[in-house]
Short mmCIF file of N, CA and C in Angstrom, two decimals:
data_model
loop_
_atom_site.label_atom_id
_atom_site.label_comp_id
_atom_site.label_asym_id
_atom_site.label_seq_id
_atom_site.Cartn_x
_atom_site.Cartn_y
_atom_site.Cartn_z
N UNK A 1 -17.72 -25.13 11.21
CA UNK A 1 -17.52 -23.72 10.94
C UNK A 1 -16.25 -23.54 10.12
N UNK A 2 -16.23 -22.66 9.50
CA UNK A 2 -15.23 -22.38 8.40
C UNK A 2 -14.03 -21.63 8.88
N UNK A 3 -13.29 -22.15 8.91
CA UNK A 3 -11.82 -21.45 9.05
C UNK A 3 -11.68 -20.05 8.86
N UNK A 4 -11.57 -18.89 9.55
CA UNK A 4 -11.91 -17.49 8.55
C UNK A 4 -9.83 -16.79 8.03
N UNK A 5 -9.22 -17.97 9.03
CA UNK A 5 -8.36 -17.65 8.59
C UNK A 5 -7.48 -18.46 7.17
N UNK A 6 -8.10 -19.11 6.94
CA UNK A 6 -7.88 -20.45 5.97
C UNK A 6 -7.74 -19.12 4.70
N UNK A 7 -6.25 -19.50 3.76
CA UNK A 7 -6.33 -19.06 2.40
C UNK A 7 -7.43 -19.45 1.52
N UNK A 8 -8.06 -18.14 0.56
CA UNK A 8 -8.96 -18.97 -0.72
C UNK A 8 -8.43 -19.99 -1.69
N UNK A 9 -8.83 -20.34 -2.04
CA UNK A 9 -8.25 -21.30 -3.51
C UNK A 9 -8.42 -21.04 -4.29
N UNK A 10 -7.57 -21.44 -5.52
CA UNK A 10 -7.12 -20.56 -7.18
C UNK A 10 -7.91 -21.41 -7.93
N UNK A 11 -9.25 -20.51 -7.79
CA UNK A 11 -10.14 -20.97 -9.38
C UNK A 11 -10.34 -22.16 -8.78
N UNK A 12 -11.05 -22.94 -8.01
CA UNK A 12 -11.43 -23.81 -7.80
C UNK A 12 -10.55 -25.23 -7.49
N UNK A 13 -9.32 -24.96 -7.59
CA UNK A 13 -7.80 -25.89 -7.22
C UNK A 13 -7.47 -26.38 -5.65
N UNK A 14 -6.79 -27.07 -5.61
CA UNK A 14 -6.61 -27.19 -4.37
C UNK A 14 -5.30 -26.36 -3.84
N UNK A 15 -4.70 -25.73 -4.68
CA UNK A 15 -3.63 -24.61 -4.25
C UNK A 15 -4.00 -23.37 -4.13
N UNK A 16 -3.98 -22.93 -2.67
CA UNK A 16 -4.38 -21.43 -1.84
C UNK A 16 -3.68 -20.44 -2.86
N UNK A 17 -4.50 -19.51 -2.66
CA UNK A 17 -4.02 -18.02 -3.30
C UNK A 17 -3.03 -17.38 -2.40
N UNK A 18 -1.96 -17.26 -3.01
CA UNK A 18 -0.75 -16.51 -2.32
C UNK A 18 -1.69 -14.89 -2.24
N UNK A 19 -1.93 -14.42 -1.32
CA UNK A 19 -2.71 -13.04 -0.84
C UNK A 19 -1.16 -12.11 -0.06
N UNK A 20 -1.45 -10.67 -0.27
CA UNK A 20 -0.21 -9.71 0.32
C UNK A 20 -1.29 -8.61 0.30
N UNK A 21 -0.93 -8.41 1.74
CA UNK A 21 -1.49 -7.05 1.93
C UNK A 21 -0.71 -5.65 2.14
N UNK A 22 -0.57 -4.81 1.54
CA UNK A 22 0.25 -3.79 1.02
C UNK A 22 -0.68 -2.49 1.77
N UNK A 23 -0.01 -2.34 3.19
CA UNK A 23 -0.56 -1.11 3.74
C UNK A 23 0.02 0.08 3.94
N UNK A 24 -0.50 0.99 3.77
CA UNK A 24 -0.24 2.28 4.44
C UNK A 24 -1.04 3.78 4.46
N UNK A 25 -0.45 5.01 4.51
CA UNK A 25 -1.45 5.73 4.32
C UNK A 25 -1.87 6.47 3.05
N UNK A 26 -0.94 6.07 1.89
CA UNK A 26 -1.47 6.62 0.80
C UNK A 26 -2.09 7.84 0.34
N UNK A 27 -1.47 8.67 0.68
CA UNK A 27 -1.79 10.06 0.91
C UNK A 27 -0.85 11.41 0.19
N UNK A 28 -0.95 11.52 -0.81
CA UNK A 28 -1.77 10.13 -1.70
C UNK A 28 -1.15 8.99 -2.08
N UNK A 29 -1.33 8.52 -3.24
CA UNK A 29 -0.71 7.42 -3.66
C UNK A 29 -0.05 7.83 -4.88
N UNK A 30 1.05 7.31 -4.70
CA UNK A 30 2.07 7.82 -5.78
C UNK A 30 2.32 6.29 -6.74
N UNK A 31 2.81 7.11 -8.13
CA UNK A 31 3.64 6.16 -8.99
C UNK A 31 4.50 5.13 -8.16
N UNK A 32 5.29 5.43 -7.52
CA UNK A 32 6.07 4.26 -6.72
C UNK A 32 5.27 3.29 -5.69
N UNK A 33 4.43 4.16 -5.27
CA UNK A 33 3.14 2.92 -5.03
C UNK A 33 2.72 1.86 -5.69
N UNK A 34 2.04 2.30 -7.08
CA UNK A 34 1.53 1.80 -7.67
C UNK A 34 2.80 0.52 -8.56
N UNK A 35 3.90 0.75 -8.80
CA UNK A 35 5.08 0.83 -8.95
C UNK A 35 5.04 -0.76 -7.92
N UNK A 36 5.03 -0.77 -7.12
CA UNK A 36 5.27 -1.75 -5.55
C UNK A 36 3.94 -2.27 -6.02
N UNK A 37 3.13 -2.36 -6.26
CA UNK A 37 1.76 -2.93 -6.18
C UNK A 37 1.68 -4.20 -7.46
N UNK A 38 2.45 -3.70 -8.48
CA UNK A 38 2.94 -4.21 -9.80
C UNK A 38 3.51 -5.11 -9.85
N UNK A 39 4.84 -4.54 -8.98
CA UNK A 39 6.24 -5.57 -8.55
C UNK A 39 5.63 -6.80 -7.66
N UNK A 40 4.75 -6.51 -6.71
CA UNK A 40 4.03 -7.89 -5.87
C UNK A 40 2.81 -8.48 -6.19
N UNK A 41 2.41 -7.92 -7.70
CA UNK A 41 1.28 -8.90 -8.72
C UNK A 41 2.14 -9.94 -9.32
N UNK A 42 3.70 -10.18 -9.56
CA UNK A 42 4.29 -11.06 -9.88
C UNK A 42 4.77 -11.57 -9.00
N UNK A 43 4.21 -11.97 -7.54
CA UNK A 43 5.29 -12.57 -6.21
C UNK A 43 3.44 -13.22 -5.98
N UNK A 44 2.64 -12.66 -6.31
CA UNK A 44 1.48 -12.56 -5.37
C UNK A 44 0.48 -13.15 -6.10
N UNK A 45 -1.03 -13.90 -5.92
CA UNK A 45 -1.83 -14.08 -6.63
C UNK A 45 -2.80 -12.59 -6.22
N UNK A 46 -2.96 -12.19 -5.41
CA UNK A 46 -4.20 -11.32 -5.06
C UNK A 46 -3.31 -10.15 -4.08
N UNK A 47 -3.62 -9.09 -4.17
CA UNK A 47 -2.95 -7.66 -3.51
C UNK A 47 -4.20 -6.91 -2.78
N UNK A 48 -4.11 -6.91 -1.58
CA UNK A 48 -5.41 -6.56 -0.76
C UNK A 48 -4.17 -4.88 0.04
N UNK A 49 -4.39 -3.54 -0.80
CA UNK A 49 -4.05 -2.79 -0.41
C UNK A 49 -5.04 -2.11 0.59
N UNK A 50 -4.34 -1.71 1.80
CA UNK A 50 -5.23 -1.46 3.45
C UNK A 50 -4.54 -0.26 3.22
N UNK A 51 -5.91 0.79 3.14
CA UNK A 51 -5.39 2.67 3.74
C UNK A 51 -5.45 2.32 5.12
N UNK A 52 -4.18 2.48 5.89
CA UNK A 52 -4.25 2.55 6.78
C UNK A 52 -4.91 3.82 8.01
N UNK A 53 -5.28 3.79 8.88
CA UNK A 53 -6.04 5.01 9.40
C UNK A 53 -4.75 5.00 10.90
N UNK A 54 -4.30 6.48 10.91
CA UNK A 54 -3.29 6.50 11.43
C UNK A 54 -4.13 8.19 12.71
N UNK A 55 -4.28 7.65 13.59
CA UNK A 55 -4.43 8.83 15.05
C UNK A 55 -3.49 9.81 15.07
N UNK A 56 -2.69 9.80 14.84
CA UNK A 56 -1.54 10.66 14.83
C UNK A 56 -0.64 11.04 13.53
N UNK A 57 -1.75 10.53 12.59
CA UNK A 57 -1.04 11.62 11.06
C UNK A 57 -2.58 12.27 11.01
N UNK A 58 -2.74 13.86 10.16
CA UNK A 58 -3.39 14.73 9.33
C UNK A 58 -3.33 14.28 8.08
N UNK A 59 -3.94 13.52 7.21
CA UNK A 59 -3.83 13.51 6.37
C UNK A 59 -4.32 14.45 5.37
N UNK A 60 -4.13 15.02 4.24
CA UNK A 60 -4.78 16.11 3.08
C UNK A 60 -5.64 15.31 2.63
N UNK A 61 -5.70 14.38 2.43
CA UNK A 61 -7.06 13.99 1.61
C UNK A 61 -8.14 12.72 2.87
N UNK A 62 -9.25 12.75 2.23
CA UNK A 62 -10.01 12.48 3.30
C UNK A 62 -9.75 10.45 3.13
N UNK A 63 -10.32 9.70 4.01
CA UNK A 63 -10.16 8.06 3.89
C UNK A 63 -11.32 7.87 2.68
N UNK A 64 -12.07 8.69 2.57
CA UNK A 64 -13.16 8.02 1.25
C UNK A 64 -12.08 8.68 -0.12
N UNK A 65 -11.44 9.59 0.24
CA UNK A 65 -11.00 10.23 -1.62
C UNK A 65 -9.81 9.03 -1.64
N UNK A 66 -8.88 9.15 -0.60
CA UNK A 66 -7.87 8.07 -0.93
C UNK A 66 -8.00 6.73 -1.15
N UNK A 67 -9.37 6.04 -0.60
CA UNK A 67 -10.04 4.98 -1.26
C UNK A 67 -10.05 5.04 -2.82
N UNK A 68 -11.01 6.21 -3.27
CA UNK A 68 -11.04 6.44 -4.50
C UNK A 68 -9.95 6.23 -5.37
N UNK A 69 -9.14 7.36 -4.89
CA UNK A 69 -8.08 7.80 -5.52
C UNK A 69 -7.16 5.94 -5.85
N UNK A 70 -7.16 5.16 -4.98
CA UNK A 70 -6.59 3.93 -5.63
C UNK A 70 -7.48 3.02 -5.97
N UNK A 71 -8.54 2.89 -6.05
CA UNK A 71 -9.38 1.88 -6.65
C UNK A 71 -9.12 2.69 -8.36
N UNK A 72 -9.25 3.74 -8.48
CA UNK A 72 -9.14 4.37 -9.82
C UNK A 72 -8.17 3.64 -10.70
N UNK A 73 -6.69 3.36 -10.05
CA UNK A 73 -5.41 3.16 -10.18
C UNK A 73 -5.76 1.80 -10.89
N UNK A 74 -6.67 0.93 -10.37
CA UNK A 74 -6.61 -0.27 -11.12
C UNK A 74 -8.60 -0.81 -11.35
N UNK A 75 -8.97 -0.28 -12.15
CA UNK A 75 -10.03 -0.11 -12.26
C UNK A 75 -10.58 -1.69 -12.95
N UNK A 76 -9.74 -2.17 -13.22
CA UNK A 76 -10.21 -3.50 -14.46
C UNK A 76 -9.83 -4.70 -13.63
N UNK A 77 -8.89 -4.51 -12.42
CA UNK A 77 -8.17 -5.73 -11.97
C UNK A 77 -8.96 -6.18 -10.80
N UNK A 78 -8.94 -7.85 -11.18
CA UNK A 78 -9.53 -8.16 -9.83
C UNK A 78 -8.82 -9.16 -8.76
N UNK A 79 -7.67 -8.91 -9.01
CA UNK A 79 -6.11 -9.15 -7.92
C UNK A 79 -5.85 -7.95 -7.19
N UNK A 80 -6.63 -6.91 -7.54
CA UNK A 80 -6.11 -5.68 -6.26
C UNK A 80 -7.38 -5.08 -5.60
N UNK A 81 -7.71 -5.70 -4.36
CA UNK A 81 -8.46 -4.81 -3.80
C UNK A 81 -8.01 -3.78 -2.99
N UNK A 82 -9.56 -2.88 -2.47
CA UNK A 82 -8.68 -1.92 -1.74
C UNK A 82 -9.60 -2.03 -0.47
N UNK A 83 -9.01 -1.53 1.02
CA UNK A 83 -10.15 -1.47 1.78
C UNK A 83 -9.37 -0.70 2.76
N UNK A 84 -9.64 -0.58 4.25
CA UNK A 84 -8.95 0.25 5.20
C UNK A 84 -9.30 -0.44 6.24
N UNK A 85 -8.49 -0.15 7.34
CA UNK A 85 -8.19 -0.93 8.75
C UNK A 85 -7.65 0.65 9.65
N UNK A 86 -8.25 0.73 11.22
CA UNK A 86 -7.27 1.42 12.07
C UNK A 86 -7.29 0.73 13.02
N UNK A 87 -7.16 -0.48 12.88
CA UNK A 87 -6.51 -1.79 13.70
C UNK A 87 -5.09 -2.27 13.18
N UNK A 88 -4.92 -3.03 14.24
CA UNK A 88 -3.22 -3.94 13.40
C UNK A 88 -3.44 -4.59 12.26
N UNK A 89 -2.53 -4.06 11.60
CA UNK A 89 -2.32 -4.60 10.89
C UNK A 89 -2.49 -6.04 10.17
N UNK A 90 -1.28 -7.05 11.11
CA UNK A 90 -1.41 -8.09 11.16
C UNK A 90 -2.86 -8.57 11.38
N UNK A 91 -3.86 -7.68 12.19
CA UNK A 91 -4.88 -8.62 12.11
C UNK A 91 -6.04 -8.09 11.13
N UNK A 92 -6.17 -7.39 10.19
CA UNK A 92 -6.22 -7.00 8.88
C UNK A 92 -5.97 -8.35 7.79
N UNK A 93 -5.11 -8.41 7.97
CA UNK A 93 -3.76 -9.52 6.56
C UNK A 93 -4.62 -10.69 7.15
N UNK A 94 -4.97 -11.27 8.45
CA UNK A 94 -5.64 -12.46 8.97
C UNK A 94 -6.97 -12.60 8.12
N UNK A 95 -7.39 -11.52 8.42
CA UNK A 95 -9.07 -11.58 8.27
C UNK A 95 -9.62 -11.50 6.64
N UNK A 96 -7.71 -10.96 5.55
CA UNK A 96 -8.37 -11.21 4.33
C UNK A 96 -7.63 -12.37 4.11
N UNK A 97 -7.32 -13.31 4.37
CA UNK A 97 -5.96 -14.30 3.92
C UNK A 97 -5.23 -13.67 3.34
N UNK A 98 -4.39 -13.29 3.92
CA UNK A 98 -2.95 -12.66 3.35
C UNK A 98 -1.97 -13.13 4.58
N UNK A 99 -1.03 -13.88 3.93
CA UNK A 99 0.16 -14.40 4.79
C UNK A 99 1.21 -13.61 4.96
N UNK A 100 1.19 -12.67 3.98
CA UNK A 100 2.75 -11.77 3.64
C UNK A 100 1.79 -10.03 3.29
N UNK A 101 3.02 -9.13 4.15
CA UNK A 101 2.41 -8.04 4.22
C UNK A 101 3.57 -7.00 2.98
N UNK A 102 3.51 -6.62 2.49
CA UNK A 102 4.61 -5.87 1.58
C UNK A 102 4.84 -4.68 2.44
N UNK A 103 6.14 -4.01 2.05
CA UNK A 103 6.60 -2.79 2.30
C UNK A 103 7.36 -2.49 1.64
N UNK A 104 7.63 -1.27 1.21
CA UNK A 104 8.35 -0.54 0.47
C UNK A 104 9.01 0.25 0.77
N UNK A 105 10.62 -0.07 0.16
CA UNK A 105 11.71 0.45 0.88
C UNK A 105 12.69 1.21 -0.28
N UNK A 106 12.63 2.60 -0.13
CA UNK A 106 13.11 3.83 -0.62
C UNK A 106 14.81 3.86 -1.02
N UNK A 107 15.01 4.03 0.33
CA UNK A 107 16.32 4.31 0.71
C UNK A 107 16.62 3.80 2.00
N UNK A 108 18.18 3.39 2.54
CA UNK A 108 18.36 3.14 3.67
C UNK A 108 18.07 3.33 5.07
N UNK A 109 17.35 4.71 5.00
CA UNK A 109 16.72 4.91 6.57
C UNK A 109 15.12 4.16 6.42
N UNK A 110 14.87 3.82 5.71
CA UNK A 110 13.32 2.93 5.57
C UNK A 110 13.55 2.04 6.55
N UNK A 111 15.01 1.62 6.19
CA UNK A 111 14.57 0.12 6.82
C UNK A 111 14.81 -0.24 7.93
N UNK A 112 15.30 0.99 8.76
CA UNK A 112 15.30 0.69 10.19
C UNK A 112 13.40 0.68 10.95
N UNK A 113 13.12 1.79 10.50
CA UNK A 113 11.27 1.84 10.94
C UNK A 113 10.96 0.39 10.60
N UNK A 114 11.18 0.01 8.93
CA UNK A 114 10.36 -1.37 8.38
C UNK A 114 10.94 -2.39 9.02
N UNK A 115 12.44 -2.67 9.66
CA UNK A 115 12.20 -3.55 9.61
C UNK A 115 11.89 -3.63 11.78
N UNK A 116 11.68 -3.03 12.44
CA UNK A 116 10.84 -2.94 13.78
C UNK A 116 9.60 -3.32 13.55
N UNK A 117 8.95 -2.52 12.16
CA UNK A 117 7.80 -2.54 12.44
C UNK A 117 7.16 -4.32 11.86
N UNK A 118 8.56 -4.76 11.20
CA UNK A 118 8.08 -6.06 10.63
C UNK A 118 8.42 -7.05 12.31
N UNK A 119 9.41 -7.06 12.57
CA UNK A 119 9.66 -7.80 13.93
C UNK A 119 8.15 -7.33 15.23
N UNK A 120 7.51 -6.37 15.11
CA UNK A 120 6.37 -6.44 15.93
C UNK A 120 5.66 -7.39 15.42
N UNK A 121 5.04 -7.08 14.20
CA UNK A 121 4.05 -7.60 13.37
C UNK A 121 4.37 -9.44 13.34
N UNK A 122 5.59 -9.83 13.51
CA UNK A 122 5.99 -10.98 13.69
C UNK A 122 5.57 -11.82 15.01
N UNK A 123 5.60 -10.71 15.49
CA UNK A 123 5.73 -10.96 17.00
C UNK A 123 4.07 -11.38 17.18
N UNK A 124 3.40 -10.49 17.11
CA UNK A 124 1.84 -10.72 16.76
C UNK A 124 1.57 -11.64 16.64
N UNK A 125 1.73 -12.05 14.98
CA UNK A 125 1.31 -13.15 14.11
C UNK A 125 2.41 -13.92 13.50
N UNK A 126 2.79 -14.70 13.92
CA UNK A 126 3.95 -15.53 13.50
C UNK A 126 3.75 -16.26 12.13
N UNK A 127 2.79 -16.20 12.27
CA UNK A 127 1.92 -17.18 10.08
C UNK A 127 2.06 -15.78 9.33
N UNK A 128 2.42 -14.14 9.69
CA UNK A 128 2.26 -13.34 8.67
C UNK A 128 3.89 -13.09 8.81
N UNK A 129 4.47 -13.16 7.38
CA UNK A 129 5.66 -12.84 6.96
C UNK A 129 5.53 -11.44 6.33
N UNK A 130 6.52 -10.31 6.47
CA UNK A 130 6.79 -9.46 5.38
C UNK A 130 7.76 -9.27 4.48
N UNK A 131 7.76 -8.72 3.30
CA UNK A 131 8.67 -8.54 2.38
C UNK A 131 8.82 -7.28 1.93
N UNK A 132 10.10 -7.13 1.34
CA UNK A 132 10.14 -6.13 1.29
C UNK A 132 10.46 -5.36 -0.10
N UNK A 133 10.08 -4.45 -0.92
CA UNK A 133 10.52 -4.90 -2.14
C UNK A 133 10.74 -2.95 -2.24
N UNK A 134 11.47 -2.72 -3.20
CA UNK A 134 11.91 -1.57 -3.77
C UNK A 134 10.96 -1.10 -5.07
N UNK A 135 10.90 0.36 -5.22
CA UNK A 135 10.17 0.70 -6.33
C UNK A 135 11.31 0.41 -7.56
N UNK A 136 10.91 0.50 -8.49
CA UNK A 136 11.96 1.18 -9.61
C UNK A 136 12.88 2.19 -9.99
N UNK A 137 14.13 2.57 -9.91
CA UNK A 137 14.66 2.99 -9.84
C UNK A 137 14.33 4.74 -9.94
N UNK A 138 13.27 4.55 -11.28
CA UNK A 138 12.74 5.96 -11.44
C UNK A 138 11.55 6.76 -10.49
N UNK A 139 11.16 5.82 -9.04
CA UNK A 139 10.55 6.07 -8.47
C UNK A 139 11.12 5.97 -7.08
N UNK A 140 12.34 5.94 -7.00
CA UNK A 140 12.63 5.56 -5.63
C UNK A 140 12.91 6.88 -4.79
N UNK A 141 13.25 7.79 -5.41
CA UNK A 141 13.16 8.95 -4.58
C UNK A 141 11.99 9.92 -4.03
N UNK A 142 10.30 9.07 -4.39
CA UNK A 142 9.42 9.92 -4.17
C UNK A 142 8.90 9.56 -3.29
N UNK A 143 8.08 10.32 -2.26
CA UNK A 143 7.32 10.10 -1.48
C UNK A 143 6.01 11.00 -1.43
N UNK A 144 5.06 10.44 -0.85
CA UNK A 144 3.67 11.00 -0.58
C UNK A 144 3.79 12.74 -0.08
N UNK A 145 4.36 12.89 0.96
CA UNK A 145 4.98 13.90 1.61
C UNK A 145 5.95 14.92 0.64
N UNK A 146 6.64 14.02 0.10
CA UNK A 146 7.58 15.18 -1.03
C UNK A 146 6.63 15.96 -2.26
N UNK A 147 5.77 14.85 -2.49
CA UNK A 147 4.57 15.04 -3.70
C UNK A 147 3.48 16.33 -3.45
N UNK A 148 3.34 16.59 -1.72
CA UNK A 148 2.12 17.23 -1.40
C UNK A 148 3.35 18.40 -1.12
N UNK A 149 4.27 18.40 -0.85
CA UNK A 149 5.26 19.85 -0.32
C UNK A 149 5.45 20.52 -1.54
N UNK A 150 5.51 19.58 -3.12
CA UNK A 150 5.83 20.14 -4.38
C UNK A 150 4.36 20.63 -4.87
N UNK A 151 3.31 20.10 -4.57
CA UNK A 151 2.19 20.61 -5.39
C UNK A 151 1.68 21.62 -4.47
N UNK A 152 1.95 21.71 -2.73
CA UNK A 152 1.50 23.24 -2.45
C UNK A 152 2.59 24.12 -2.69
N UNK A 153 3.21 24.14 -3.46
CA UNK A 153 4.02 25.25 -4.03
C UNK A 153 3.92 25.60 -5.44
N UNK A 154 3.14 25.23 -5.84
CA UNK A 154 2.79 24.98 -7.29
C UNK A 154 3.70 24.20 -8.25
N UNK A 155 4.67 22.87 -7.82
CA UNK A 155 5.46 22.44 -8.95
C UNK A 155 5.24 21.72 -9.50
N UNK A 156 5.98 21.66 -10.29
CA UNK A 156 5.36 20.19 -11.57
C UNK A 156 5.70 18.61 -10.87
N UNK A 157 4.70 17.90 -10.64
CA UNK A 157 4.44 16.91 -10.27
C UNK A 157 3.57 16.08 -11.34
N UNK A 158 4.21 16.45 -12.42
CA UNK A 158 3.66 15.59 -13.78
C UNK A 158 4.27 14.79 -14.20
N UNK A 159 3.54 13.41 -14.21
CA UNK A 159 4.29 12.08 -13.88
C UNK A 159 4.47 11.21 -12.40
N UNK A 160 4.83 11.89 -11.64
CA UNK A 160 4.96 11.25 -9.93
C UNK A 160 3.74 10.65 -9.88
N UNK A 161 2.72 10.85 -10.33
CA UNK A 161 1.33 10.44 -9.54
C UNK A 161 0.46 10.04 -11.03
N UNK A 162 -0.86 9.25 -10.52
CA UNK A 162 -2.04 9.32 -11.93
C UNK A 162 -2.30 10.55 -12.25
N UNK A 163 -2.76 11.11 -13.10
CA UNK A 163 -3.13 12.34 -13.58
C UNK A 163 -4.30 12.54 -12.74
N UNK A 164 -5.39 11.73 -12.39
CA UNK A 164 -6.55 11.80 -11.43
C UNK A 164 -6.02 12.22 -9.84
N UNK A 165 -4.90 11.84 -9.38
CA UNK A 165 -4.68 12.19 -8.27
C UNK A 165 -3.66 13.41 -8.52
N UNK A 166 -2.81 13.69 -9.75
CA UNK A 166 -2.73 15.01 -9.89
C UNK A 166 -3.62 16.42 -9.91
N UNK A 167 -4.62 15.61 -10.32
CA UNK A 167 -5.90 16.57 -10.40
C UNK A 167 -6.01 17.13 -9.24
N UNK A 168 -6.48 16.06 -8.05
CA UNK A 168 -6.76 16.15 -7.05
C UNK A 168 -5.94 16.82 -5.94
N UNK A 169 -5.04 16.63 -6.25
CA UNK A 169 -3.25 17.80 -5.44
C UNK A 169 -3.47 19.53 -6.22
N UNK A 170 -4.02 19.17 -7.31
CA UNK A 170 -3.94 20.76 -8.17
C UNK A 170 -5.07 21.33 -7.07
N UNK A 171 -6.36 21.08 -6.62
CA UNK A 171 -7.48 21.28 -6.49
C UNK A 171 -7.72 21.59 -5.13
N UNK A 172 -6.55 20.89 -4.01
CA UNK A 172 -6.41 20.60 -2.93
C UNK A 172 -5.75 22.08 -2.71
N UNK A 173 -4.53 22.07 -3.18
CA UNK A 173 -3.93 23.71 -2.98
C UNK A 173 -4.10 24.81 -4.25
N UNK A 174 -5.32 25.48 -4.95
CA UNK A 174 -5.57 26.15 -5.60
C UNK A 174 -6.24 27.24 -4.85
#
């Protein structure tokens, strides 16, 4: 029987595909997302982004649009999938080979949540490492939450996001 936790291999090589699974709730998904997704296509062979399904957030957009809404984001690539989990995490990252989970860290209060939530996730699965990586400077002050407080007020949020998921914020509070 086949290992289901065993890494794939690169193109037929005997060297495993470095896999990172990049979760959260994406709600939507912003430039600095996408931004982080970029930054760990050069750390990473394959980016398996998990909408996470969270009991205790409301999200504005539904788990099929925010699917959408990032498969859109990279429509040609086949290093980024997308899929969803409202299980752990860690055992998500198992079940696609992914050894290393990304997170993205804003500003200094991030990293007290990230880094608990990386010492659980450790705790779990001791073979899954996380990392942690920063957006770009021109994206580090945005968040999902800041994005949806500016577009139900009607502000310009041109640029923060794809124009498709701008659409979709215009449409949401019109």
């Amino acid at each position: 029987m086949k290992n289901s936790h065993a890494p794939a291999l690169a193109g037929g090589e005997d060297k495993p595909l470095r896999i990172a699974l990049y979760p959260g709730t994406f709600d939507p998904i912003t430039n600095g997302h996408i931004n982080i997704i970029e930054r760990g296509l050069h750390l990473f062979d394959r980016i398996v982004v998990a909408v996470a399904v969270n009991a205790q957030k409301t999200p504005l957009f539904s788990l099929e649009e925010r699917l959408v809404m990032i498969r859109r984001c990279f429509p040609d690539s086949d290093r980024v999938t997308v899929g969803h989990t409202d299980g752990l995490i860690v055992d998500y990252a198992l079940r696609h080979g992914a050894r290393t989970i990304i997170r993205g860290l804003r500003v200094v209060s991030d990293f007290d949540y990230e880094f608990q939530m990386a010492l659980m996730n450790r705790r779990l699965a001791r073979t899954v490492d996380t990392v942690f990586l920063m957006p770009g400077f021109r994206w580090i002050f945005i968040s999902s939450s800041g994005i949806k407080n500016v577009a139900r007020c009607q502000g310009d949020i041109t640029g923060l996001v794809p124009k498709h998921v701008e659409r979709a914020l215009r449409e949401k509070f019109a």
